[in-house]
Short mmCIF file of C-alpha atoms in Angstrom, two decimals:
data_model
loop_
_atom_site.label_atom_id
_atom_site.label_comp_id
_atom_site.label_asym_id
_atom_site.label_seq_id
_atom_site.Cartn_x
_atom_site.Cartn_y
_atom_site.Cartn_z
CA MET T 1 0.00 0.00 0.00
CA ILE T 2 2.84 2.37 0.80
CA PHE T 3 3.61 2.72 -2.93
CA ALA T 4 0.16 2.60 -4.54
CA VAL T 5 -1.32 5.13 -2.12
CA TRP T 6 0.99 7.87 -3.39
CA VAL T 7 -0.17 7.56 -6.99
CA PRO T 8 -3.43 9.58 -6.52
CA LEU T 9 -1.48 12.30 -4.69
CA LEU T 10 1.12 12.69 -7.45
CA MET T 11 -0.98 12.07 -10.57
CA PRO T 12 -2.38 15.66 -10.80
CA LEU T 13 1.15 16.72 -11.76
CA LEU T 14 0.52 15.07 -15.12
CA ALA T 15 -3.26 15.17 -15.31
CA VAL T 16 -3.75 18.93 -14.92
CA PRO T 17 -1.52 19.95 -17.89
CA ALA T 18 -3.11 17.21 -20.01
CA ALA T 19 -6.64 18.36 -19.11
CA ARG T 20 -5.80 21.98 -19.91
CA ARG T 21 -4.32 20.97 -23.26
CA LEU T 22 -7.26 18.77 -24.19
CA ALA T 23 -9.83 21.40 -23.15
CA GLU T 24 -8.33 23.86 -25.63
CA SER T 25 -9.24 21.56 -28.51
CA LEU T 26 -12.81 20.79 -27.42
CA PRO T 27 -16.08 22.72 -27.79
CA PRO T 28 -16.81 24.88 -24.73
CA ARG T 29 -19.53 22.64 -23.26
CA ALA T 30 -17.41 19.50 -23.58
CA ALA T 31 -14.36 21.32 -22.19
CA ALA T 32 -16.31 22.47 -19.12
CA TRP T 33 -17.55 18.95 -18.38
CA LEU T 34 -14.07 17.50 -18.95
CA LEU T 35 -12.32 19.92 -16.60
CA THR T 36 -14.95 19.61 -13.88
CA GLY T 37 -15.14 15.83 -14.05
CA CYS T 38 -11.36 15.50 -14.06
CA ALA T 39 -11.02 17.78 -11.02
CA ALA T 40 -13.72 15.92 -9.10
CA ALA T 41 -12.26 12.48 -9.87
CA LEU T 42 -8.70 13.45 -8.97
CA ALA T 43 -9.81 15.19 -5.77
CA LEU T 44 -11.85 12.16 -4.65
CA CYS T 45 -8.91 9.84 -5.26
CA ALA T 46 -6.51 12.15 -3.42
CA GLY T 47 -8.88 12.44 -0.46
CA ALA T 48 -9.35 8.68 -0.35
CA ALA T 49 -5.57 8.17 -0.44
CA LEU T 50 -5.11 10.46 2.56
CA GLY T 51 -7.87 8.61 4.36
CA LEU T 52 -6.16 5.28 3.71
CA LEU T 53 -2.88 6.62 5.09
CA VAL T 54 -4.70 7.72 8.23
CA ALA T 55 -6.40 4.34 8.56
CA ALA T 56 -3.11 2.47 8.12
CA GLY T 57 -1.54 4.42 10.96
CA ALA T 58 -4.61 4.20 13.17
CA LEU T 59 -4.45 0.39 13.10
CA TRP T 60 -1.23 0.56 15.13
CA LEU T 61 -2.97 2.30 18.00
CA PRO T 62 -3.56 -0.20 20.83
CA VAL T 63 -7.19 0.85 21.22
CA VAL T 64 -7.95 0.37 17.53
CA ALA T 65 -6.02 -2.92 17.43
CA ALA T 66 -7.99 -4.22 20.41
CA LEU T 67 -11.32 -3.24 18.89
CA GLY T 68 -10.44 -4.94 15.62
CA ASN T 69 -8.85 -8.01 17.24
CA LEU T 70 -5.62 -7.33 15.39
CA SER T 71 -2.29 -9.02 15.92
CA LEU T 72 0.14 -6.13 15.47
CA PRO T 73 3.18 -8.30 14.57
CA LEU T 74 1.23 -9.61 11.56
CA LEU T 75 -0.14 -6.24 10.49
CA GLY T 76 2.80 -5.53 8.22
CA GLY T 77 4.64 -2.31 7.62
CA ASP T 78 6.93 -0.29 9.83
CA PRO T 79 5.11 1.62 12.60
CA SER T 80 8.00 4.06 12.93
CA LEU T 81 7.14 5.20 9.37
CA THR T 82 3.44 4.43 9.09
CA VAL T 83 2.31 6.27 12.23
CA PRO T 84 4.07 9.61 11.54
CA VAL T 85 2.84 9.52 7.95
CA ALA T 86 -0.67 8.89 9.27
CA TYR T 87 -0.46 11.93 11.54
CA ALA T 88 0.68 14.09 8.62
CA ALA T 89 -2.04 12.69 6.36
CA GLY T 90 -4.63 13.29 9.07
CA ALA T 91 -3.56 16.90 9.41
CA LEU T 92 -3.73 17.39 5.64
CA LEU T 93 -7.11 15.68 5.40
CA THR T 94 -8.48 17.87 8.18
CA ALA T 95 -7.12 21.00 6.53
CA CYS T 96 -8.69 19.98 3.21
CA ALA T 97 -12.06 19.31 4.84
CA VAL T 98 -12.00 22.65 6.66
CA ALA T 99 -10.98 24.54 3.51
CA ALA T 100 -13.69 22.86 1.44
CA ALA T 101 -16.34 23.52 4.09
CA ARG T 102 -15.32 27.17 4.37
CA ARG T 103 -15.39 27.56 0.59
CA GLY T 104 -18.86 26.04 0.37
CA LEU T 105 -20.20 28.18 3.21
CA ARG T 106 -18.68 31.32 1.69
CA HIS T 107 -20.29 30.50 -1.65
CA ARG T 108 -23.67 30.13 0.01
CA ALA T 109 -23.28 33.28 2.10
CA GLU T 110 -22.24 35.37 -0.92
CA LEU T 111 -25.29 34.29 -2.89
CA ARG T 112 -27.62 34.96 0.04
CA THR T 113 -26.16 38.42 0.59
CA ALA T 114 -26.44 39.28 -3.09
CA ARG T 115 -30.03 38.06 -3.24
CA ARG T 116 -31.03 40.12 -0.21
CA ALA T 117 -29.38 43.15 -1.79
CA THR T 118 -31.40 42.73 -4.99
CA ASP T 119 -34.76 41.89 -3.40
CA ALA T 120 -35.62 45.57 -2.85
CA HIS T 121 -35.10 46.58 -6.47
CA THR T 122 -37.15 46.39 -9.65
CA VAL T 123 -37.74 42.87 -10.95
CA ALA T 124 -39.22 42.12 -14.38
CA GLY T 125 -39.48 38.38 -14.88
CA ASP T 126 -36.00 37.03 -14.27
CA LEU T 127 -34.43 40.47 -14.76
CA CYS T 128 -33.43 42.58 -11.74
CA ILE T 129 -32.44 46.19 -12.41
CA LEU T 130 -30.16 47.96 -9.94
CA PRO T 131 -29.93 51.78 -9.91
CA ASP T 132 -26.11 51.71 -9.75
CA PRO T 133 -24.42 54.02 -12.28
CA VAL T 134 -21.47 51.60 -12.65
CA PRO T 135 -22.14 49.37 -15.70
CA ASP T 136 -22.42 45.79 -14.52
CA ALA T 137 -24.39 42.62 -15.26
CA TYR T 138 -24.18 39.12 -13.86
CA ALA T 139 -26.07 35.88 -13.39
CA LEU T 140 -27.35 35.32 -9.85
CA PRO T 141 -28.31 31.67 -9.22
CA GLY T 142 -30.95 30.75 -6.70
CA LYS T 143 -34.70 30.27 -6.49
CA PRO T 144 -35.65 31.86 -8.77
CA HIS T 145 -32.61 32.56 -10.92
CA ARG T 146 -32.05 36.20 -11.78
CA VAL T 147 -30.15 38.22 -14.33
CA VAL T 148 -28.91 41.31 -12.49
CA VAL T 149 -28.10 44.41 -14.51
CA THR T 150 -27.35 47.97 -13.47
CA ALA T 151 -28.80 51.14 -14.94
CA GLY T 152 -25.30 52.05 -16.06
CA MET T 153 -25.03 48.91 -18.18
CA LEU T 154 -28.45 49.47 -19.72
CA ARG T 155 -27.37 52.94 -20.78
CA ALA T 156 -24.08 51.65 -22.21
CA LEU T 157 -25.66 49.16 -24.64
CA ALA T 158 -28.09 49.38 -27.53
CA PRO T 159 -31.38 47.44 -27.20
CA ALA T 160 -30.20 44.56 -29.42
CA GLU T 161 -26.92 44.35 -27.50
CA ARG T 162 -28.82 44.19 -24.22
CA GLU T 163 -30.74 41.15 -25.46
CA ALA T 164 -27.49 39.42 -26.39
CA LEU T 165 -26.05 40.22 -22.97
CA PHE T 166 -29.17 38.91 -21.22
CA ALA T 167 -29.03 35.73 -23.33
CA HIS T 168 -25.43 35.22 -22.21
CA GLU T 169 -26.31 35.54 -18.52
CA ARG T 170 -29.38 33.30 -18.91
CA ALA T 171 -27.14 30.65 -20.47
CA HIS T 172 -25.04 30.69 -17.30
CA LEU T 173 -28.15 30.15 -15.21
CA ALA T 174 -29.68 27.47 -17.46
CA GLY T 175 -26.43 25.52 -17.49
CA ARG T 176 -25.90 25.91 -13.71
CA HIS T 177 -22.39 27.07 -14.44
CA HIS T 178 -21.83 28.24 -10.87
CA LEU T 179 -21.90 24.58 -9.79
CA PHE T 180 -19.05 23.78 -12.21
CA LEU T 181 -16.94 26.51 -10.64
CA LEU T 182 -17.90 25.44 -7.12
CA THR T 183 -16.95 21.82 -7.85
CA VAL T 184 -13.49 22.80 -9.05
CA ALA T 185 -13.07 25.19 -6.12
CA LEU T 186 -13.89 22.39 -3.67
CA ALA T 187 -11.58 20.01 -5.54
CA SER T 188 -8.81 22.59 -5.35
CA ALA T 189 -9.22 22.63 -1.58
CA CYS T 190 -8.45 18.91 -1.61
CA HIS T 191 -5.39 19.18 -3.85
CA PRO T 192 -3.60 22.49 -4.57
CA LEU T 193 -2.47 21.40 -8.04
CA LEU T 194 -6.09 21.30 -9.18
CA ARG T 195 -6.21 25.09 -8.95
CA GLY T 196 -4.65 25.04 -12.38
CA LEU T 197 -8.03 23.99 -13.80
CA ARG T 198 -9.91 27.06 -12.54
CA ALA T 199 -8.86 29.51 -15.26
CA PRO T 200 -9.50 27.20 -18.24
CA LEU T 201 -12.85 26.20 -16.73
CA ALA T 202 -13.91 29.83 -16.29
CA TYR T 203 -12.98 30.50 -19.92
CA ALA T 204 -14.86 27.40 -21.14
CA LEU T 205 -17.99 28.46 -19.24
CA GLU T 206 -17.87 31.96 -20.69
CA ARG T 207 -17.40 30.54 -24.19
CA TRP T 208 -20.29 28.13 -23.57
CA ALA T 209 -22.52 31.07 -22.65
CA ASP T 210 -21.20 33.09 -25.62
CA GLU T 211 -22.15 30.35 -28.06
CA SER T 212 -25.57 29.90 -26.43
CA ALA T 213 -26.25 33.63 -26.66
CA ALA T 214 -25.13 33.78 -30.30
CA SER T 215 -27.40 30.86 -31.12
CA GLN T 216 -30.36 32.43 -29.36
CA VAL T 217 -30.07 35.90 -30.92
CA GLY T 218 -28.99 34.47 -34.28
CA ASP T 219 -26.14 36.91 -34.79
CA ARG T 220 -22.55 36.14 -33.80
CA ARG T 221 -21.29 39.63 -34.63
CA LEU T 222 -23.98 41.24 -32.50
CA THR T 223 -23.10 38.95 -29.60
CA ALA T 224 -19.40 39.73 -29.96
CA ARG T 225 -20.12 43.44 -30.09
CA ALA T 226 -22.34 43.27 -27.02
CA ILE T 227 -19.73 41.41 -25.00
CA GLY T 228 -16.95 43.72 -26.11
CA ARG T 229 -18.89 46.90 -25.35
CA ALA T 230 -20.06 45.54 -21.99
CA ALA T 231 -16.46 44.70 -21.07
CA LEU T 232 -15.20 48.13 -22.09
CA ALA T 233 -17.91 49.84 -20.06
CA GLY T 234 -18.00 47.33 -17.24
CA PRO T 235 -16.50 47.33 -13.74
CA GLY T 236 -12.75 47.33 -13.33
CA THR T 237 -12.15 49.78 -16.17
CA PRO T 238 -10.82 53.26 -15.37
CA ALA T 239 -14.01 54.90 -16.60
CA ALA T 240 -16.41 52.67 -14.67
CA GLY T 241 -14.55 52.18 -11.42
CA PRO T 242 -14.58 49.10 -9.15
CA PRO T 243 -17.24 46.37 -9.37
CA SER T 244 -20.48 46.76 -7.51
CA PRO T 245 -20.21 45.47 -3.93
CA ARG T 246 -23.48 43.63 -4.53
CA ARG T 247 -21.92 41.23 -7.03
CA PRO T 248 -20.95 37.97 -5.29
CA GLY T 249 -17.66 36.34 -6.09
CA ALA T 250 -19.52 33.24 -7.27
CA ALA T 251 -21.55 35.15 -9.89
CA LEU T 252 -20.64 34.74 -13.55
CA ALA T 253 -20.58 37.78 -15.80
CA ALA T 254 -20.19 38.34 -19.54
CA THR T 255 -17.34 40.78 -18.87
CA ALA T 256 -15.17 38.16 -17.14
CA GLY T 257 -12.18 36.33 -18.53
CA PRO T 258 -10.11 37.08 -21.67
CA VAL T 259 -12.75 39.07 -23.54
CA PRO T 260 -10.64 39.75 -26.67
CA ARG T 261 -10.05 36.03 -27.10
CA ARG T 262 -13.76 35.32 -26.65
CA VAL T 263 -14.73 38.02 -29.15
CA ALA T 264 -12.24 36.62 -31.65
CA ALA T 265 -13.74 33.15 -31.23
CA LEU T 266 -17.22 34.51 -31.93
CA LEU T 267 -16.07 36.38 -35.01
CA SER T 268 -14.03 33.42 -36.30
CA PRO T 269 -16.18 30.36 -35.66
CA GLY T 270 -13.86 28.08 -37.63
CA ARG T 271 -12.14 25.30 -35.78
CA PRO T 272 -8.86 26.22 -34.09
CA ALA T 273 -5.66 24.57 -35.26
CA ALA T 274 -5.66 22.18 -32.31
CA ARG T 275 -8.94 20.67 -33.48
CA ARG T 276 -7.52 19.89 -36.89
CA ARG T 277 -5.00 17.46 -35.37
CA PRO T 278 -7.16 14.54 -34.25
CA ALA T 279 -4.13 12.31 -33.71
CA GLY T 280 -2.59 14.73 -31.22
CA ARG T 281 -5.91 15.24 -29.48
CA ARG T 282 -6.41 11.48 -29.14
CA LEU T 283 -2.92 11.17 -27.67
CA VAL T 284 -3.60 13.84 -25.05
CA ALA T 285 -7.01 12.31 -24.28
CA ALA T 286 -5.40 8.90 -23.81
CA ALA T 287 -2.79 10.40 -21.49
CA LEU T 288 -5.45 12.12 -19.41
CA LEU T 289 -7.56 8.98 -19.23
CA ALA T 290 -4.50 7.01 -18.14
CA CYS T 291 -3.78 9.55 -15.39
CA VAL T 292 -7.31 9.32 -13.99
CA ALA T 293 -7.33 5.53 -14.36
CA PHE T 294 -3.98 5.15 -12.58
CA SER T 295 -5.18 7.45 -9.83
CA ALA T 296 -8.32 5.38 -9.28
CA ALA T 297 -6.42 2.10 -9.60
CA GLY T 298 -3.83 3.25 -7.07
CA THR T 299 -6.57 4.12 -4.59
CA LEU T 300 -8.33 0.79 -5.06
CA ASP T 301 -5.07 -1.17 -4.85
CA ALA T 302 -4.09 0.62 -1.64
CA ALA T 303 -7.52 -0.06 -0.15
CA ALA T 304 -7.34 -3.73 -1.12
CA ASP T 305 -3.84 -4.04 0.35
CA LEU T 306 -4.96 -2.47 3.61
CA HIS T 307 -7.93 -4.83 3.74
CA ARG T 308 -5.67 -7.84 3.23
CA SER T 309 -3.39 -6.65 6.02
CA VAL T 310 -6.32 -6.33 8.39
CA GLU T 311 -7.62 -9.78 7.46
CA THR T 312 -4.16 -11.29 8.04
CA ALA T 313 -3.83 -9.64 11.45
CA GLN T 314 -7.33 -10.73 12.44
CA GLY T 315 -6.79 -14.29 11.26
CA GLU T 316 -4.00 -14.90 13.77
CA THR T 317 -6.07 -13.70 16.73
CA GLY T 318 -9.03 -15.80 15.62
CA ARG T 319 -7.13 -19.10 15.86
#
């Protein structure tokens, strides 16, 4: 077990670059699912590996050995190594659990605060209009979902551009894109290397919403123009000032991410060069699949080895 259990902890070193590379060659929706699923699978395997290390060390405790009827001489392994590693793994596992819990609670609190801040303002269907002069617009998930837009943003865009912007934000809500980001954020709390998937996921989600908006309004150039103008007028620019304090960190907005790259993708819908190399894409996909498979196999092999050790130690005491 001492060897197999480290595989899930080290595999993100290879899996994260492979996932980022593969996502660049996929359509936005597929890329978002790939990055999220990869992060979740690797985080679960890493968490399970830490749990197995803790369990292996806990078996050497006299209380646990007595409860399990274990014969410590037959347990296998070196307690001078296994027990300290178990303490370290336990500390890491606790830190991961605390970080994930805090991230989830912060996500929930931000959405609740933002919803309370918007409840007192004008609502027309799923559209909530804030009187703020700073141009801003974002998707606010909840029950019901809302597209929040400021008076400043409404003044900055033409009517047709507003509809494209609203279609973009509604695509975020319909696709529950905030859950994709939350999943990767929680996975990153379990393994720091998985933070490398946040930026490509955010870009894939924005591109997913861009394509949905362009399909709904039927005009890619109009959608690109709306996103570009909203970004130029939006928060964070010298003319507009800082973002509205009402916008939660978990909210997705059309002005986020590398806007010039997104606009270029809308104006040039042809396949990027990476998609025209199916052999290279298959190779990267195979490498990523192997990384996830080895991670899962290492976890299962470590669990099976620990189970065999327990059965061996229990068999002696049962004679």
